[in-house]
PDB file of C-alpha atoms in Angstrom:
ATOM      1  CA  MET A   1       0.182   0.369  -0.148  1.00 82.00           C
ATOM      2  CA  GLY A   2       2.402   1.698  -0.781  1.00 82.00           C
ATOM      3  CA  THR A   3       3.974   2.365   2.988  1.00 88.00           C
ATOM      4  CA  VAL A   4       6.224   0.295   5.733  1.00 94.00           C
ATOM      5  CA  LEU A   5       3.323  -2.084   7.994  1.00 96.00           C
ATOM      6  CA  GLU A   6       4.467  -2.912  11.386  1.00 97.00           C
ATOM      7  CA  ILE A   7       3.217  -4.504  14.276  1.00 97.00           C
ATOM      8  CA  THR A   8       4.239  -5.087  17.682  1.00 97.00           C
ATOM      9  CA  VAL A   9       2.823  -7.708  19.614  1.00 97.00           C
ATOM     10  CA  ASP A  10       2.755  -8.268  23.388  1.00 97.00           C
ATOM     11  CA  ALA A  11       1.588 -11.562  24.299  1.00 95.00           C
ATOM     12  CA  GLU A  12       3.579 -14.491  26.767  1.00 94.00           C
ATOM     13  CA  ASP A  13       3.482 -17.215  24.188  1.00 95.00           C
ATOM     14  CA  THR A  14       5.970 -15.869  21.007  1.00 95.00           C
ATOM     15  CA  ALA A  15       5.617 -18.760  19.021  1.00 96.00           C
ATOM     16  CA  ALA A  16       1.918 -17.875  18.729  1.00 95.00           C
ATOM     17  CA  ALA A  17       2.520 -14.006  18.472  1.00 96.00           C
ATOM     18  CA  ARG A  18       4.845 -14.357  15.422  1.00 96.00           C
ATOM     19  CA  THR A  19       2.519 -16.753  13.820  1.00 97.00           C
ATOM     20  CA  ALA A  20      -0.470 -14.329  13.996  1.00 97.00           C
ATOM     21  CA  ILE A  21       1.965 -11.949  12.905  1.00 97.00           C
ATOM     22  CA  GLU A  22       2.967 -13.995   9.302  1.00 98.00           C
ATOM     23  CA  ALA A  23      -0.928 -14.397   9.162  1.00 98.00           C
ATOM     24  CA  CYS A  24      -1.324 -10.061   9.491  1.00 98.00           C
ATOM     25  CA  PHE A  25       1.407  -8.938   6.915  1.00 97.00           C
ATOM     26  CA  ALA A  26       0.103 -12.488   4.905  1.00 98.00           C
ATOM     27  CA  ARG A  27      -3.596 -11.119   5.116  1.00 98.00           C
ATOM     28  CA  ALA A  28      -2.777  -7.027   4.149  1.00 97.00           C
ATOM     29  CA  LEU A  29      -1.156  -8.480   0.997  1.00 96.00           C
ATOM     30  CA  GLU A  30      -4.204 -10.080   0.094  1.00 97.00           C
ATOM     31  CA  LEU A  31      -6.394  -7.425   0.727  1.00 97.00           C
ATOM     32  CA  GLU A  32      -4.077  -4.809  -1.213  1.00 96.00           C
ATOM     33  CA  ALA A  33      -4.302  -7.289  -4.256  1.00 96.00           C
ATOM     34  CA  ILE A  34      -7.715  -7.137  -4.011  1.00 96.00           C
ATOM     35  CA  PHE A  35      -8.146  -2.562  -3.565  1.00 94.00           C
ATOM     36  CA  THR A  36      -4.937  -1.661  -5.560  1.00 93.00           C
ATOM     37  CA  THR A  37      -5.672   0.386  -9.084  1.00 90.00           C
ATOM     38  CA  TRP A  38      -1.399  -0.012 -10.067  1.00 89.00           C
ATOM     39  CA  ASN A  39      -2.151  -3.286 -11.167  1.00 91.00           C
ATOM     40  CA  GLU A  40      -4.995  -2.993 -14.025  1.00 91.00           C
ATOM     41  CA  GLU A  41      -5.942  -7.292 -13.196  1.00 92.00           C
ATOM     42  CA  SER A  42      -6.773  -6.127  -9.646  1.00 96.00           C
ATOM     43  CA  GLU A  43     -10.417  -6.764  -8.776  1.00 97.00           C
ATOM     44  CA  LEU A  44     -10.992  -2.900  -7.999  1.00 97.00           C
ATOM     45  CA  ALA A  45      -9.145  -2.135 -11.510  1.00 96.00           C
ATOM     46  CA  ARG A  46     -11.712  -4.492 -13.190  1.00 96.00           C
ATOM     47  CA  LEU A  47     -14.830  -3.264 -11.229  1.00 97.00           C
ATOM     48  CA  ASN A  48     -13.619   0.194 -12.406  1.00 97.00           C
ATOM     49  CA  GLY A  49     -13.037  -1.043 -16.193  1.00 96.00           C
ATOM     50  CA  ASP A  50     -16.922  -2.252 -16.237  1.00 96.00           C
ATOM     51  CA  ALA A  51     -18.011   1.377 -15.051  1.00 97.00           C
ATOM     52  CA  GLY A  52     -21.583   2.177 -17.511  1.00 96.00           C
ATOM     53  CA  GLY A  53     -22.055  -1.444 -17.761  1.00 96.00           C
ATOM     54  CA  LYS A  54     -23.904  -4.236 -15.720  1.00 94.00           C
ATOM     55  CA  GLU A  55     -22.740  -5.226 -12.339  1.00 95.00           C
ATOM     56  CA  ARG A  56     -20.668  -7.873 -11.732  1.00 95.00           C
ATOM     57  CA  GLU A  57     -19.946 -10.421  -8.337  1.00 97.00           C
ATOM     58  CA  ILE A  58     -17.371  -9.014  -6.658  1.00 98.00           C
ATOM     59  CA  SER A  59     -15.527 -10.621  -2.964  1.00 98.00           C
ATOM     60  CA  SER A  60     -16.749 -10.164   0.285  1.00 98.00           C
ATOM     61  CA  ASP A  61     -14.187  -8.289   0.924  1.00 98.00           C
ATOM     62  CA  LEU A  62     -14.217  -5.637  -1.392  1.00 98.00           C
ATOM     63  CA  ALA A  63     -18.557  -6.049  -1.007  1.00 98.00           C
ATOM     64  CA  ARG A  64     -17.589  -5.117   2.674  1.00 98.00           C
ATOM     65  CA  ILE A  65     -15.126  -1.865   2.537  1.00 98.00           C
ATOM     66  CA  LEU A  66     -17.446  -0.348  -0.949  1.00 98.00           C
ATOM     67  CA  GLY A  67     -20.105  -0.524   2.054  1.00 98.00           C
ATOM     68  CA  ASP A  68     -17.870   0.802   4.521  1.00 97.00           C
ATOM     69  CA  ALA A  69     -16.705   3.614   2.379  1.00 97.00           C
ATOM     70  CA  LEU A  70     -20.593   4.488   1.573  1.00 97.00           C
ATOM     71  CA  GLU A  71     -21.515   4.856   4.963  1.00 96.00           C
ATOM     72  CA  LEU A  72     -18.474   6.961   5.340  1.00 95.00           C
ATOM     73  CA  ALA A  73     -18.849   9.425   2.497  1.00 96.00           C
ATOM     74  CA  ALA A  74     -22.484  10.135   3.656  1.00 95.00           C
ATOM     75  CA  GLN A  75     -21.875  11.007   7.189  1.00 93.00           C
ATOM     76  CA  THR A  76     -18.587  13.011   6.055  1.00 93.00           C
ATOM     77  CA  GLU A  77     -21.809  14.822   3.435  1.00 93.00           C
ATOM     78  CA  GLY A  78     -19.455  13.595   0.276  1.00 94.00           C
ATOM     79  CA  ALA A  79     -16.297  15.699   1.837  1.00 93.00           C
ATOM     80  CA  PHE A  80     -14.322  12.146   1.234  1.00 94.00           C
ATOM     81  CA  ASP A  81     -15.675  10.282  -1.692  1.00 96.00           C
ATOM     82  CA  PRO A  82     -14.159   6.905  -2.590  1.00 96.00           C
ATOM     83  CA  THR A  83     -15.037   7.822  -6.510  1.00 97.00           C
ATOM     84  CA  VAL A  84     -12.624  10.841  -6.864  1.00 96.00           C
ATOM     85  CA  GLY A  85     -10.749   8.247  -9.052  1.00 95.00           C
ATOM     86  CA  PRO A  86     -10.803  10.396 -12.335  1.00 95.00           C
ATOM     87  CA  LEU A  87      -9.856  13.728 -10.310  1.00 95.00           C
ATOM     88  CA  VAL A  88      -6.820  11.458  -8.508  1.00 92.00           C
ATOM     89  CA  THR A  89      -5.334  10.833 -12.184  1.00 93.00           C
ATOM     90  CA  LEU A  90      -6.297  14.073 -13.525  1.00 94.00           C
ATOM     91  CA  TRP A  91      -4.229  15.820 -10.841  1.00 90.00           C
ATOM     92  CA  ARG A  92      -1.789  13.506 -10.218  1.00 88.00           C
ATOM     93  CA  ASP A  93      -0.884  13.874 -14.666  1.00 91.00           C
ATOM     94  CA  ALA A  94      -0.913  17.887 -13.868  1.00 89.00           C
ATOM     95  CA  ARG A  95       1.802  16.980 -11.446  1.00 85.00           C
ATOM     96  CA  LEU A  96       3.420  15.305 -13.183  1.00 86.00           C
ATOM     97  CA  SER A  97       3.547  17.066 -16.529  1.00 88.00           C
ATOM     98  CA  GLY A  98       3.550  20.702 -14.653  1.00 88.00           C
ATOM     99  CA  ARG A  99       0.627  21.332 -16.946  1.00 90.00           C
ATOM    100  CA  LEU A 100      -2.392  22.842 -15.201  1.00 91.00           C
ATOM    101  CA  PRO A 101      -5.801  21.347 -16.526  1.00 92.00           C
ATOM    102  CA  GLU A 102      -8.448  22.809 -18.470  1.00 94.00           C
ATOM    103  CA  ARG A 103     -11.651  23.390 -17.400  1.00 94.00           C
ATOM    104  CA  PRO A 104     -13.177  21.424 -20.080  1.00 95.00           C
ATOM    105  CA  GLU A 105     -11.153  18.398 -18.908  1.00 96.00           C
ATOM    106  CA  ILE A 106     -11.762  19.144 -15.354  1.00 95.00           C
ATOM    107  CA  ASP A 107     -15.446  19.281 -15.458  1.00 96.00           C
ATOM    108  CA  SER A 108     -15.315  15.571 -17.266  1.00 96.00           C
ATOM    109  CA  ALA A 109     -13.016  13.910 -14.704  1.00 96.00           C
ATOM    110  CA  GLN A 110     -16.025  15.928 -11.771  1.00 95.00           C
ATOM    111  CA  ALA A 111     -18.956  14.485 -13.613  1.00 96.00           C
ATOM    112  CA  ALA A 112     -17.509  11.173 -13.332  1.00 96.00           C
ATOM    113  CA  VAL A 113     -17.205  11.487  -9.580  1.00 96.00           C
ATOM    114  CA  GLY A 114     -20.559  10.954  -7.021  1.00 96.00           C
ATOM    115  CA  TYR A 115     -20.958   8.658  -4.444  1.00 97.00           C
ATOM    116  CA  GLY A 116     -23.441   7.744  -4.772  1.00 96.00           C
ATOM    117  CA  GLY A 117     -22.969   5.979  -8.661  1.00 97.00           C
ATOM    118  CA  ILE A 118     -21.690   2.945  -6.216  1.00 98.00           C
ATOM    119  CA  GLU A 119     -25.198   0.134  -6.726  1.00 98.00           C
ATOM    120  CA  LEU A 120     -23.998  -1.993  -4.037  1.00 97.00           C
ATOM    121  CA  ASP A 121     -25.825  -5.288  -3.660  1.00 97.00           C
ATOM    122  CA  GLY A 122     -25.056  -7.965  -1.743  1.00 97.00           C
ATOM    123  CA  GLU A 123     -22.076  -8.981  -3.410  1.00 97.00           C
ATOM    124  CA  LYS A 124     -22.420  -7.448  -6.646  1.00 97.00           C
ATOM    125  CA  ALA A 125     -21.635  -4.085  -7.682  1.00 98.00           C
ATOM    126  CA  ARG A 126     -21.806  -1.891 -10.449  1.00 98.00           C
ATOM    127  CA  LEU A 127     -20.776   1.790 -11.107  1.00 98.00           C
ATOM    128  CA  ALA A 128     -23.701   3.636 -13.226  1.00 97.00           C
ATOM    129  CA  ARG A 129     -21.690   6.180 -15.085  1.00 96.00           C
ATOM    130  CA  ARG A 130     -19.094   5.348 -17.551  1.00 95.00           C
ATOM    131  CA  GLY A 131     -15.656   6.700 -16.625  1.00 95.00           C
ATOM    132  CA  MET A 132     -15.980   6.754 -12.579  1.00 97.00           C
ATOM    133  CA  ALA A 133     -13.088   4.681 -10.386  1.00 97.00           C
ATOM    134  CA  VAL A 134     -13.325   4.077  -6.933  1.00 97.00           C
ATOM    135  CA  ASP A 135     -10.148   5.293  -5.641  1.00 95.00           C
ATOM    136  CA  LEU A 136      -9.522   3.485  -1.999  1.00 94.00           C
ATOM    137  CA  GLY A 137      -5.937   4.826  -1.022  1.00 84.00           C
ATOM    138  CA  GLY A 138      -6.881   7.468   0.987  1.00 78.00           C
ATOM    139  CA  PHE A 139      -8.771   4.701   3.119  1.00 91.00           C
ATOM    140  CA  ALA A 140      -7.951   0.987   2.704  1.00 95.00           C
ATOM    141  CA  LYS A 141      -5.283   1.482   5.317  1.00 96.00           C
ATOM    142  CA  GLY A 142      -7.141   1.877   8.259  1.00 96.00           C
ATOM    143  CA  TRP A 143      -9.720  -0.103   6.879  1.00 98.00           C
ATOM    144  CA  THR A 144      -6.767  -3.246   5.847  1.00 98.00           C
ATOM    145  CA  LEU A 145      -6.189  -2.426  10.342  1.00 98.00           C
ATOM    146  CA  ASP A 146      -9.451  -3.075  11.433  1.00 98.00           C
ATOM    147  CA  ARG A 147      -9.305  -6.255   9.625  1.00 98.00           C
ATOM    148  CA  LEU A 148      -6.415  -7.296  10.990  1.00 98.00           C
ATOM    149  CA  GLY A 149      -7.417  -6.005  14.928  1.00 97.00           C
ATOM    150  CA  GLU A 150      -9.729  -8.909  14.235  1.00 97.00           C
ATOM    151  CA  LEU A 151      -7.360 -11.543  12.718  1.00 98.00           C
ATOM    152  CA  LEU A 152      -5.395 -11.388  16.063  1.00 97.00           C
ATOM    153  CA  ALA A 153      -8.146 -11.218  18.133  1.00 96.00           C
ATOM    154  CA  GLU A 154      -9.916 -14.543  17.028  1.00 96.00           C
ATOM    155  CA  ARG A 155      -6.299 -15.760  17.183  1.00 95.00           C
ATOM    156  CA  GLY A 156      -6.060 -15.051  20.948  1.00 95.00           C
ATOM    157  CA  ILE A 157      -4.120 -12.148  21.409  1.00 96.00           C
ATOM    158  CA  HIS A 158      -5.294  -8.859  22.885  1.00 96.00           C
ATOM    159  CA  ARG A 159      -2.631  -6.470  23.210  1.00 98.00           C
ATOM    160  CA  ALA A 160      -0.681  -5.062  20.035  1.00 98.00           C
ATOM    161  CA  LEU A 161      -0.032  -2.305  17.984  1.00 98.00           C
ATOM    162  CA  LEU A 162      -0.559  -1.980  14.408  1.00 98.00           C
ATOM    163  CA  ASP A 163       1.063   0.990  12.123  1.00 96.00           C
ATOM    164  CA  PHE A 164       0.898   1.670   8.501  1.00 93.00           C
ATOM    165  CA  GLY A 165       4.149   3.745   8.480  1.00 88.00           C
ATOM    166  CA  GLN A 166       3.381   6.587  11.182  1.00 88.00           C
ATOM    167  CA  SER A 167      -0.056   8.384   9.992  1.00 91.00           C
ATOM    168  CA  SER A 168      -2.447   4.886  10.015  1.00 95.00           C
ATOM    169  CA  MET A 169      -2.316   3.590  13.501  1.00 97.00           C
ATOM    170  CA  TYR A 170      -4.033   0.721  16.234  1.00 98.00           C
ATOM    171  CA  GLY A 171      -4.285   0.191  18.886  1.00 98.00           C
ATOM    172  CA  LEU A 172      -5.264  -3.055  20.455  1.00 98.00           C
ATOM    173  CA  GLY A 173      -6.007  -3.197  24.187  1.00 97.00           C
ATOM    174  CA  ARG A 174      -2.613  -1.751  25.655  1.00 96.00           C
ATOM    175  CA  PRO A 175       0.991  -3.700  26.762  1.00 96.00           C
ATOM    176  CA  SER A 176       1.361  -5.148  29.908  1.00 96.00           C
ATOM    177  CA  ASP A 177       2.997  -2.081  31.676  1.00 95.00           C
ATOM    178  CA  ALA A 178       1.419   0.366  30.420  1.00 96.00           C
ATOM    179  CA  PRO A 179      -2.514   1.700  30.400  1.00 96.00           C
ATOM    180  CA  ALA A 180      -2.080   2.414  26.786  1.00 97.00           C
ATOM    181  CA  TRP A 181      -0.062   2.665  23.550  1.00 97.00           C
ATOM    182  CA  ARG A 182       2.026   5.107  23.729  1.00 95.00           C
ATOM    183  CA  VAL A 183       2.776   7.032  20.151  1.00 93.00           C
ATOM    184  CA  LEU A 184       4.816   9.825  18.783  1.00 90.00           C
ATOM    185  CA  VAL A 185       2.668  11.678  16.300  1.00 88.00           C
ATOM    186  CA  ARG A 186       4.541  13.642  13.502  1.00 81.00           C
ATOM    187  CA  ASP A 187       3.450  17.371  12.781  1.00 80.00           C
ATOM    188  CA  PRO A 188       2.657  18.150   9.241  1.00 70.00           C
ATOM    189  CA  ARG A 189       3.855  21.403   9.920  1.00 69.00           C
ATOM    190  CA  GLY A 190       7.059  19.779  10.222  1.00 72.00           C
ATOM    191  CA  GLY A 191       7.998  18.082  13.415  1.00 78.00           C
ATOM    192  CA  TYR A 192       6.630  16.448  16.067  1.00 83.00           C
ATOM    193  CA  ALA A 193       2.621  17.070  17.131  1.00 86.00           C
ATOM    194  CA  GLY A 194       2.975  15.359  20.054  1.00 89.00           C
ATOM    195  CA  VAL A 195       1.827  12.193  21.550  1.00 93.00           C
ATOM    196  CA  VAL A 196      -1.421  10.089  22.117  1.00 95.00           C
ATOM    197  CA  SER A 197      -2.231   6.978  23.908  1.00 96.00           C
ATOM    198  CA  LEU A 198      -4.396   4.797  22.496  1.00 97.00           C
ATOM    199  CA  ARG A 199      -6.243   1.826  23.842  1.00 97.00           C
ATOM    200  CA  ASP A 200      -8.786   0.035  21.778  1.00 97.00           C
ATOM    201  CA  GLN A 201      -8.502   3.277  19.135  1.00 97.00           C
ATOM    202  CA  SER A 202      -7.535   4.336  15.811  1.00 98.00           C
ATOM    203  CA  LEU A 203      -5.400   7.303  14.640  1.00 97.00           C
ATOM    204  CA  SER A 204      -5.096   9.116  11.145  1.00 96.00           C
ATOM    205  CA  VAL A 205      -2.822  11.578  10.078  1.00 93.00           C
ATOM    206  CA  SER A 206      -3.545  13.062   7.003  1.00 91.00           C
ATOM    207  CA  GLU A 207      -1.636  16.265   5.214  1.00 86.00           C
ATOM    208  CA  SER A 208      -2.868  18.134   2.338  1.00 76.00           C
ATOM    209  CA  PHE A 209       0.971  18.676   0.943  1.00 69.00           C
ATOM    210  CA  GLY A 210       2.354  14.852   1.298  1.00 67.00           C
ATOM    211  CA  GLU A 211       2.418  14.817  -1.671  1.00 68.00           C
ATOM    212  CA  SER A 212       2.496  18.302  -3.166  1.00 68.00           C
ATOM    213  CA  ALA A 213       4.346  19.947  -6.302  1.00 76.00           C
ATOM    214  CA  LEU A 214       4.285  23.361  -8.218  1.00 79.00           C
ATOM    215  CA  VAL A 215       2.375  23.705 -11.564  1.00 80.00           C
ATOM    216  CA  ALA A 216       2.423  26.579 -13.121  1.00 79.00           C
ATOM    217  CA  GLY A 217       3.794  28.714 -10.329  1.00 78.00           C
ATOM    218  CA  ARG A 218       1.199  27.062  -8.123  1.00 80.00           C
ATOM    219  CA  ARG A 219       1.874  24.461  -5.040  1.00 77.00           C
ATOM    220  CA  LEU A 220      -1.027  21.613  -5.235  1.00 78.00           C
ATOM    221  CA  GLY A 221      -1.324  19.116  -2.916  1.00 74.00           C
ATOM    222  CA  HIS A 222      -2.496  15.436  -3.141  1.00 79.00           C
ATOM    223  CA  VAL A 223      -5.729  15.595  -1.212  1.00 85.00           C
ATOM    224  CA  ILE A 224      -8.752  16.570  -4.164  1.00 90.00           C
ATOM    225  CA  ASP A 225     -11.640  18.443  -2.874  1.00 91.00           C
ATOM    226  CA  PRO A 226     -14.630  16.109  -4.810  1.00 92.00           C
ATOM    227  CA  ARG A 227     -17.037  18.979  -4.913  1.00 90.00           C
ATOM    228  CA  SER A 228     -14.255  21.977  -5.973  1.00 90.00           C
ATOM    229  CA  ALA A 229     -12.912  18.761  -8.607  1.00 93.00           C
ATOM    230  CA  ARG A 230      -9.135  20.589  -7.469  1.00 90.00           C
ATOM    231  CA  PRO A 231      -6.613  19.783  -4.853  1.00 88.00           C
ATOM    232  CA  LEU A 232      -5.844  21.518  -1.592  1.00 84.00           C
ATOM    233  CA  ASP A 233      -3.693  24.450  -1.894  1.00 78.00           C
ATOM    234  CA  ARG A 234      -2.949  25.928   1.455  1.00 78.00           C
ATOM    235  CA  GLN A 235      -1.200  23.495   4.426  1.00 80.00           C
ATOM    236  CA  THR A 236      -3.438  21.704   6.538  1.00 84.00           C
ATOM    237  CA  GLY A 237      -2.584  19.295   8.381  1.00 89.00           C
ATOM    238  CA  ALA A 238      -5.991  16.516  10.462  1.00 92.00           C
ATOM    239  CA  VAL A 239      -5.197  13.844  12.993  1.00 94.00           C
ATOM    240  CA  VAL A 240      -8.147  11.719  14.150  1.00 96.00           C
ATOM    241  CA  VAL A 241      -8.990   9.473  16.604  1.00 97.00           C
ATOM    242  CA  ALA A 242     -11.665   6.888  16.098  1.00 97.00           C
ATOM    243  CA  PRO A 243     -13.451   3.275  16.934  1.00 96.00           C
ATOM    244  CA  SER A 244     -12.275   2.368  13.297  1.00 97.00           C
ATOM    245  CA  GLY A 245      -9.057   3.477  11.264  1.00 97.00           C
ATOM    246  CA  ALA A 246     -11.746   3.490   8.635  1.00 97.00           C
ATOM    247  CA  ALA A 247     -13.849   6.445  10.014  1.00 97.00           C
ATOM    248  CA  ALA A 248     -10.379   7.894  10.768  1.00 97.00           C
ATOM    249  CA  GLU A 249      -9.120   7.640   8.183  1.00 96.00           C
ATOM    250  CA  ALA A 250     -12.268   8.918   6.363  1.00 96.00           C
ATOM    251  CA  TRP A 251     -13.250  11.486   8.501  1.00 95.00           C
ATOM    252  CA  SER A 252      -9.583  12.602   8.192  1.00 94.00           C
ATOM    253  CA  LYS A 253      -9.134  13.612   4.583  1.00 93.00           C
ATOM    254  CA  ALA A 254     -13.124  14.677   4.703  1.00 93.00           C
ATOM    255  CA  LEU A 255     -11.701  17.514   7.655  1.00 93.00           C
ATOM    256  CA  LEU A 256      -8.653  18.316   5.305  1.00 91.00           C
ATOM    257  CA  VAL A 257     -11.196  19.841   2.438  1.00 91.00           C
ATOM    258  CA  LEU A 258     -14.496  21.331   4.748  1.00 90.00           C
ATOM    259  CA  ALA A 259     -14.284  24.251   6.604  1.00 86.00           C
ATOM    260  CA  PRO A 260     -12.599  23.971  10.205  1.00 82.00           C
ATOM    261  CA  GLU A 261     -15.631  25.500  12.421  1.00 84.00           C
ATOM    262  CA  HIS A 262     -18.082  23.479  10.157  1.00 88.00           C
ATOM    263  CA  ALA A 263     -16.410  19.647  10.312  1.00 86.00           C
ATOM    264  CA  LEU A 264     -15.291  20.223  13.998  1.00 86.00           C
ATOM    265  CA  GLY A 265     -19.098  20.114  14.840  1.00 87.00           C
ATOM    266  CA  MET A 266     -19.838  17.392  12.520  1.00 89.00           C
ATOM    267  CA  LEU A 267     -17.770  15.250  14.263  1.00 89.00           C
ATOM    268  CA  GLU A 268     -19.926  16.109  17.661  1.00 82.00           C
ATOM    269  CA  LYS A 269     -22.627  13.012  16.122  1.00 82.00           C
ATOM    270  CA  ALA A 270     -19.279  10.942  14.942  1.00 87.00           C
ATOM    271  CA  GLU A 271     -19.430   8.847  18.102  1.00 89.00           C
ATOM    272  CA  GLY A 272     -16.431   8.199  19.656  1.00 93.00           C
ATOM    273  CA  THR A 273     -14.247  10.038  17.250  1.00 96.00           C
ATOM    274  CA  GLU A 274     -12.260  13.414  17.968  1.00 96.00           C
ATOM    275  CA  ALA A 275      -9.602  15.543  16.090  1.00 95.00           C
ATOM    276  CA  MET A 276      -7.332  18.079  15.735  1.00 93.00           C
ATOM    277  CA  LEU A 277      -6.306  20.471  12.995  1.00 91.00           C
ATOM    278  CA  LEU A 278      -2.944  21.615  12.310  1.00 88.00           C
ATOM    279  CA  GLU A 279      -2.838  25.167  10.196  1.00 83.00           C
ATOM    280  CA  PRO A 280      -0.121  27.285   9.860  1.00 78.00           C
ATOM    281  CA  LYS A 281      -1.655  29.463  12.644  1.00 77.00           C
ATOM    282  CA  GLY A 282      -2.418  27.216  15.223  1.00 78.00           C
ATOM    283  CA  ILE A 283      -3.431  24.544  16.810  1.00 83.00           C
ATOM    284  CA  ARG A 284      -7.845  23.499  16.730  1.00 87.00           C
ATOM    285  CA  ALA A 285      -9.177  20.089  18.602  1.00 90.00           C
ATOM    286  CA  THR A 286     -12.540  19.066  18.898  1.00 93.00           C
ATOM    287  CA  PRO A 287     -13.124  19.371  23.874  1.00 91.00           C
ATOM    288  CA  GLY A 288     -12.694  16.015  24.234  1.00 93.00           C
ATOM    289  CA  PHE A 289      -9.961  15.607  21.352  1.00 94.00           C
ATOM    290  CA  VAL A 290      -7.233  16.401  24.723  1.00 93.00           C
ATOM    291  CA  ALA A 291      -9.036  13.565  27.187  1.00 94.00           C
ATOM    292  CA  ALA A 292      -9.955  10.865  24.787  1.00 95.00           C
ATOM    293  CA  VAL A 293      -6.235  10.347  24.164  1.00 95.00           C
ATOM    294  CA  ASP A 294      -4.255  12.321  26.923  1.00 94.00           C
ATOM    295  CA  PHE A 295      -2.805  14.115  24.562  1.00 92.00           C
ATOM    296  CA  VAL A 296       0.124  15.814  25.345  1.00 89.00           C
ATOM    297  CA  VAL A 297       1.705  18.759  22.619  1.00 82.00           C
ATOM    298  CA  GLY A 298       4.729  18.079  21.776  1.00 71.00           C
ATOM    299  CA  GLU A 299       8.244  20.602  22.441  1.00 61.00           C
ATOM    300  CA  GLY A 300       8.454  21.093  18.893  1.00 52.00           C
ATOM    301  CA  ALA A 301       5.115  22.278  18.513  1.00 53.00           C
ATOM    302  CA  ARG A 302       4.008  24.952  16.933  1.00 50.00           C
ATOM    303  CA  ASN A 303       1.735  27.649  17.418  1.00 49.00           C
ATOM    304  CA  VAL A 304      -0.528  26.131  20.131  1.00 47.00           C
ATOM    305  CA  THR A 305      -3.909  28.136  19.707  1.00 45.00           C
ATOM    306  CA  ALA A 306      -6.738  25.956  20.721  1.00 46.00           C
ATOM    307  CA  PRO A 307      -7.772  26.678  24.537  1.00 43.00           C
ATOM    308  CA  ASP A 308      -8.507  23.313  25.419  1.00 50.00           C
ATOM    309  CA  VAL A 309      -5.233  22.045  24.137  1.00 52.00           C
ATOM    310  CA  PRO A 310      -2.356  22.566  26.955  1.00 48.00           C
ATOM    311  CA  ALA A 311       0.918  24.609  25.651  1.00 46.00           C
ATOM    312  CA  PRO A 312       4.510  22.955  25.549  1.00 42.00           C
TER     313      PRO A 312
END
């Protein structure tokens, strides 16, 4: 999935722990083979290739992740949209070529976007419009960590930390010698934002300029606003803690494109979900963020302005 997967297990039976970890890596590779769009033969790539055609049978894994993605797209008012694929391709090509797309190109790509075009019926799916393309790149890592957590629990392991490149994490239970898994959270603006404590919680860190490039004199990030059809051109970072990796991933992307006050307010309806926004002017957080993860601001954190976030 384009990053490093690290798994730490706290268990008395070392052999059983190693076997469980190996099973997790095998499962992650299995899921990647289904969801990747870099392989034209993957199940998701074939579904995208049939866009506008007949429905097709899909695996239970693909059906489950599509169903979860649709639910989260609705919860985020479309700020997270799994059908953003045509726009991702358009602006990726722009970054590579150094040429901004023309308005007709943008309009054409945007016309193919809209999660309502995913028709899902059990283990059958169809993309309603030609040119549609599902892209799970900003979502599949967290969703996969959920499945790996389930796998570990099934094998009797209840203390583990799963980490996809420090951007998607899941703390299963707690270590035997501490009340929670303490992890250092990077600050998309540079350095580290601080330390969070995870116990049966997922964390996602997203940034607008994670893969940015200068195109025609403009700095363009890799996160696309599916509503405006354009990449973000402002530096913003989002840290979200949620009961599931899928929810944390979806909300961390949505928070980047929504108006900050509106986005943080929406989270009041998302049970067990808290967030922190890191902007050039400072840090803003939901009222419950600090308590939810025992957040401690890093010594190098910049511009701490939120009243509920303790200063370093």
